[in-house]
Coordinates of N, CA and C in Angstrom, one line a residue:
F206 N 5.7 4.7 -6.8 CA 6.1 3.3 -7.1 C 5.4 2.9 -8.4
C207 N 5.8 1.9 -9.1 CA 5.2 1.5 -10.3 C 5.2 -0.1 -10.4
L208 N 4.1 -0.8 -10.3 CA 4.1 -2.0 -10.4 C 3.8 -2.7 -11.7
A209 N 4.2 -3.8 -11.9 CA 4.1 -4.7 -13.1 C 2.5 -4.8 -13.4
S210 N 1.6 -4.3 -12.6 CA 0.0 -4.6 -13.0 C -0.2 -3.2 -13.6
G211 N 0.8 -2.4 -13.5 CA 0.2 -1.1 -14.0 C -0.1 0.1 -13.0
D212 N -0.3 -0.6 -11.8 CA -0.6 0.4 -10.6 C 0.5 1.3 -10.2
S213 N 0.2 2.2 -9.9 CA 1.2 3.2 -9.5 C 0.7 4.2 -8.1
G214 N 1.6 4.6 -7.6 CA 1.3 5.8 -6.5 C 2.4 6.4 -6.0
I215 N 2.3 7.0 -4.8 CA 3.4 7.9 -4.2 C 3.7 7.2 -2.9
I216 N 5.0 7.1 -2.7 CA 5.3 6.5 -1.4 C 5.6 7.6 -0.3
R217 N 6.0 8.7 -0.7 CA 6.4 9.8 0.1 C 6.6 11.1 -0.6
T218 N 6.0 12.2 -0.3 CA 6.2 13.6 -0.8 C 7.4 14.3 -0.1
L219 N 8.1 15.1 -0.8 CA 9.3 15.7 -0.4 C 9.2 17.1 -0.7
D220 N 9.9 18.0 0.3 CA 10.0 19.5 -0.1 C 11.1 19.7 -1.1
Q221 N 12.3 19.0 -1.2 CA 13.2 19.3 -2.2 C 13.6 17.9 -2.8
P222 N 14.3 17.9 -4.1 CA 14.6 16.8 -4.9 C 15.7 16.1 -4.1
V223 N 15.7 14.4 -4.0 CA 16.8 14.1 -3.4 C 17.3 13.0 -4.3
Y224 N 18.4 12.4 -4.3 CA 19.0 11.6 -5.4 C 19.1 10.1 -4.4
L225 N 18.5 9.1 -4.9 CA 18.5 7.8 -4.3 C 19.8 7.0 -4.2
C226 N 20.4 6.7 -3.1 CA 21.6 6.0 -3.0 C 21.2 4.6 -3.0
K227 N 20.6 4.2 -1.7 CA 20.2 2.7 -1.8 C 19.1 2.6 -0.6
V228 N 18.3 1.5 -0.6 CA 17.2 1.6 0.3 C 17.3 0.2 1.1
I229 N 17.5 0.4 2.6 CA 17.5 -1.0 3.5 C 16.3 -0.8 4.0
G230 N 15.5 -1.6 4.0 CA 14.3 -2.1 5.0 C 13.2 -0.7 4.7
N231 N 13.1 0.0 5.6 CA 12.0 1.2 5.4 C 12.9 2.5 5.5
K232 N 14.0 2.3 5.2 CA 15.0 3.6 5.2 C 15.6 3.8 3.8
L233 N 15.4 5.1 3.4 CA 15.9 5.6 2.0 C 17.2 6.6 2.4
H234 N 18.3 5.9 1.8 CA 19.7 6.5 1.8 C 19.7 7.5 0.7
C235 N 19.7 8.9 0.8 CA 19.8 9.8 -0.5 C 20.8 10.7 -0.1
L236 N 21.0 11.6 -1.2 CA 21.7 12.9 -1.3 C 20.8 14.1 -1.7
D237 N 21.0 15.0 -1.1 CA 20.2 16.2 -1.2 C 21.1 17.0 -2.6
R238 N 20.8 18.1 -3.0 CA 21.2 19.1 -4.0 C 22.7 19.4 -3.8
E239 N 22.9 19.6 -2.3 CA 24.0 20.2 -1.9 C 25.2 19.0 -1.7
G240 N 24.6 17.9 -1.9 CA 25.6 16.6 -1.5 C 25.6 16.1 -0.1
N241 N 24.7 16.6 0.7 CA 24.7 16.1 2.0 C 23.8 14.6 2.0
T242 N 24.1 13.8 3.1 CA 23.5 12.7 3.0 C 22.3 12.8 3.8
K243 N 21.2 12.1 3.6 CA 19.9 12.1 4.4 C 19.5 10.7 4.4
T244 N 18.8 10.3 5.5 CA 18.0 9.0 5.6 C 16.6 9.6 6.0
L245 N 15.5 9.0 5.1 CA 14.4 9.2 5.2 C 13.6 7.7 5.6
S246 N 12.7 8.0 6.2 CA 11.9 6.9 6.4 C 10.7 6.6 5.5
V247 N 10.6 5.7 5.0 CA 9.1 5.5 4.0 C 8.3 4.2 4.5
D248 N 7.1 4.3 4.3 CA 5.9 3.5 4.7 C 5.8 2.6 3.4
K249 N 6.1 1.4 3.4 CA 5.8 0.5 2.0 C 4.7 -0.2 2.1
T250 N 3.7 -0.1 3.1 CA 2.8 -0.8 3.3 C 1.7 -0.9 2.0
E251 N 1.4 0.2 1.4 CA 0.6 0.3 0.4 C 1.1 -0.6 -0.8
F252 N 2.3 -0.4 -1.3 CA 2.6 -1.2 -2.5 C 3.0 -2.7 -1.9
Q253 N 3.5 -2.9 -0.6 CA 3.4 -4.2 -0.2 C 2.0 -5.1 -0.2
F254 N 1.2 -4.2 0.0 CA -0.3 -4.9 0.0 C -0.7 -5.1 -1.4
K255 N -0.5 -4.3 -2.3 CA -0.9 -4.5 -3.9 C 0.2 -5.4 -4.3
V256 N 1.3 -5.7 -4.1 CA 2.1 -6.9 -4.6 C 1.4 -8.1 -4.2
A257 N 0.9 -8.1 -2.8 CA 0.7 -9.4 -2.4 C -0.6 -9.7 -2.8
L258 N -1.9 -8.8 -3.2 CA -2.7 -8.9 -4.0 C -2.5 -9.6 -5.4
I259 N -1.6 -8.9 -5.9 CA -1.3 -9.2 -7.4 C -0.6 -10.8 -7.5
D260 N 0.1 -10.9 -6.6 CA 0.6 -12.5 -6.3 C -0.4 -13.5 -5.9
R261 N -1.7 -13.0 -5.3 CA -2.7 -13.7 -4.6 C -2.3 -14.3 -3.3
N262 N -1.3 -13.7 -2.5 CA -0.7 -14.2 -1.4 C -1.6 -13.6 -0.2
Y263 N -2.7 -14.4 0.0 CA -3.8 -13.7 0.7 C -3.5 -13.9 2.3
D264 N -2.5 -14.5 2.5 CA -2.1 -14.7 4.1 C -1.3 -13.4 4.3
E265 N -0.4 -13.1 3.4 CA 0.3 -11.8 3.6 C -0.7 -10.6 3.6
V266 N -1.7 -10.8 2.8 CA -2.8 -9.6 2.4 C -3.3 -9.4 3.9
L267 N -3.9 -10.5 4.4 CA -4.7 -10.6 5.6 C -3.8 -10.1 6.9
R268 N -2.2 -10.5 6.8 CA -1.3 -9.9 7.7 C -1.2 -8.5 7.8
I269 N -1.1 -7.9 6.3 CA -1.0 -6.3 6.3 C -2.4 -5.7 6.6
I270 N -3.3 -6.2 6.6 CA -4.6 -5.7 7.0 C -4.6 -5.6 8.4
K271 N -4.4 -6.6 9.1 CA -4.5 -6.7 10.6 C -3.3 -5.8 11.3
R272 N -2.1 -5.5 10.6 CA -1.0 -4.8 11.0 C -1.1 -3.1 10.6
S273 N -1.8 -2.9 9.8 CA -1.5 -1.5 9.1 C -2.7 -0.6 9.3
K274 N -2.6 0.4 9.0 CA -3.7 1.4 9.1 C -4.5 1.8 7.6
L275 N -4.2 0.7 6.8 CA -5.2 0.6 5.5 C -6.5 0.6 5.8
C276 N -7.2 1.5 5.3 CA -8.7 1.4 5.5 C -9.5 2.3 4.8
G277 N -10.7 2.7 4.8 CA -11.3 3.6 4.1 C -12.1 3.2 2.8
Q278 N -12.6 4.2 2.4 CA -13.4 4.2 1.0 C -12.3 3.8 0.0
S279 N -11.2 4.6 -0.1 CA -10.4 4.4 -1.2 C -9.8 2.8 -1.5
I280 N -9.6 2.2 -0.3 CA -8.8 0.9 -0.3 C -9.9 -0.1 -0.6
I281 N -11.1 0.2 -0.3 CA -12.2 -0.6 -0.6 C -12.6 -0.7 -2.0
G282 N -12.7 0.7 -2.5 CA -12.8 0.8 -3.9 C -11.9 0.1 -4.8
Y283 N -10.7 0.3 -4.3 CA -9.5 -0.2 -5.2 C -9.8 -1.7 -5.1
L284 N -10.1 -2.5 -4.1 CA -10.4 -4.0 -4.1 C -11.3 -4.4 -4.8
Q285 N -12.5 -3.8 -5.0 CA -13.7 -3.8 -5.8 C -13.3 -3.9 -7.2
K286 N -12.5 -2.5 -7.5 CA -12.2 -2.3 -8.8 C -11.1 -3.4 -9.3
K287 N -10.4 -4.0 -8.6 CA -9.3 -4.9 -9.1 C -10.1 -6.4 -9.0
G288 N -11.2 -6.4 -8.6 CA -11.8 -7.8 -8.6 C -11.5 -8.6 -7.2
F289 N -11.3 -7.9 -6.3 CA -11.1 -8.5 -4.7 C -12.3 -8.2 -3.8
P290 N -13.5 -8.5 -4.1 CA -14.4 -8.2 -3.1 C -14.6 -8.8 -1.7
E291 N -13.8 -10.2 -2.0 CA -13.8 -10.9 -0.7 C -12.6 -10.3 0.3
V292 N -11.8 -9.6 -0.3 CA -10.6 -8.9 0.3 C -11.4 -7.8 1.1
A293 N -12.2 -7.0 0.2 CA -12.6 -5.7 0.9 C -13.6 -6.0 1.9
L294 N -14.1 -7.2 1.9 CA -15.1 -7.6 3.2 C -14.4 -7.5 4.5
Q295 N -12.9 -7.9 4.5 CA -12.0 -7.6 5.8 C -12.2 -6.1 6.5
F296 N -12.6 -5.2 5.5 CA -12.3 -3.7 6.0 C -13.7 -3.2 6.5
V297 N -14.8 -3.9 6.0 CA -16.2 -3.1 6.1 C -17.0 -3.8 7.4
K298 N -17.5 -3.0 8.0 CA -18.5 -3.2 9.3 C -19.8 -3.1 8.9
D299 N -20.1 -2.1 8.0 CA -21.4 -1.8 7.7 C -22.1 -2.9 7.2
E300 N -23.2 -3.3 7.5 CA -24.0 -4.8 7.3 C -24.5 -4.5 5.4
K301 N -25.2 -3.7 5.2 CA -25.3 -3.1 4.0 C -24.3 -3.2 2.9
T302 N -23.2 -2.6 3.4 CA -22.0 -2.8 2.3 C -21.6 -4.1 2.2
R303 N -21.5 -4.8 3.4 CA -20.8 -6.1 3.4 C -21.8 -7.0 2.6
F304 N -23.0 -6.8 2.7 CA -23.9 -7.8 1.8 C -23.8 -7.4 0.2
N305 N -23.5 -6.2 -0.2 CA -23.3 -5.8 -1.3 C -21.9 -6.2 -2.0
L306 N -21.1 -6.5 -1.3 CA -19.6 -7.1 -1.6 C -19.8 -8.5 -1.6
A307 N -20.5 -9.1 -0.9 CA -20.8 -10.6 -0.9 C -21.4 -10.9 -1.8
V308 N -22.4 -10.2 -2.5 CA -22.9 -10.5 -3.8 C -22.2 -10.6 -4.7
E309 N -21.1 -9.5 -4.9 CA -20.3 -9.4 -6.0 C -19.4 -10.9 -6.0

């Protein structure tokens, strides 16, 4: 994916190239090299989270945090880098790290 903010990432890796036909919800409908139709599931959580951050839609950000498996140092680092330490606090349980984020 590529967002207007310049952020980019991988939605899903594939063994073989496919040709996109349409996307409905979290289903990607495509053709393989032989012309066979395929339907693949994709996880839109990461880019939806980033779009919600860009739009400063904090209700959506918190909803995604609560319902998804987004966690870990990479998402915390991303939030710090992009200037959202208050959102990063939602992911952190370690008191020292929470304090450092709160000071930012």
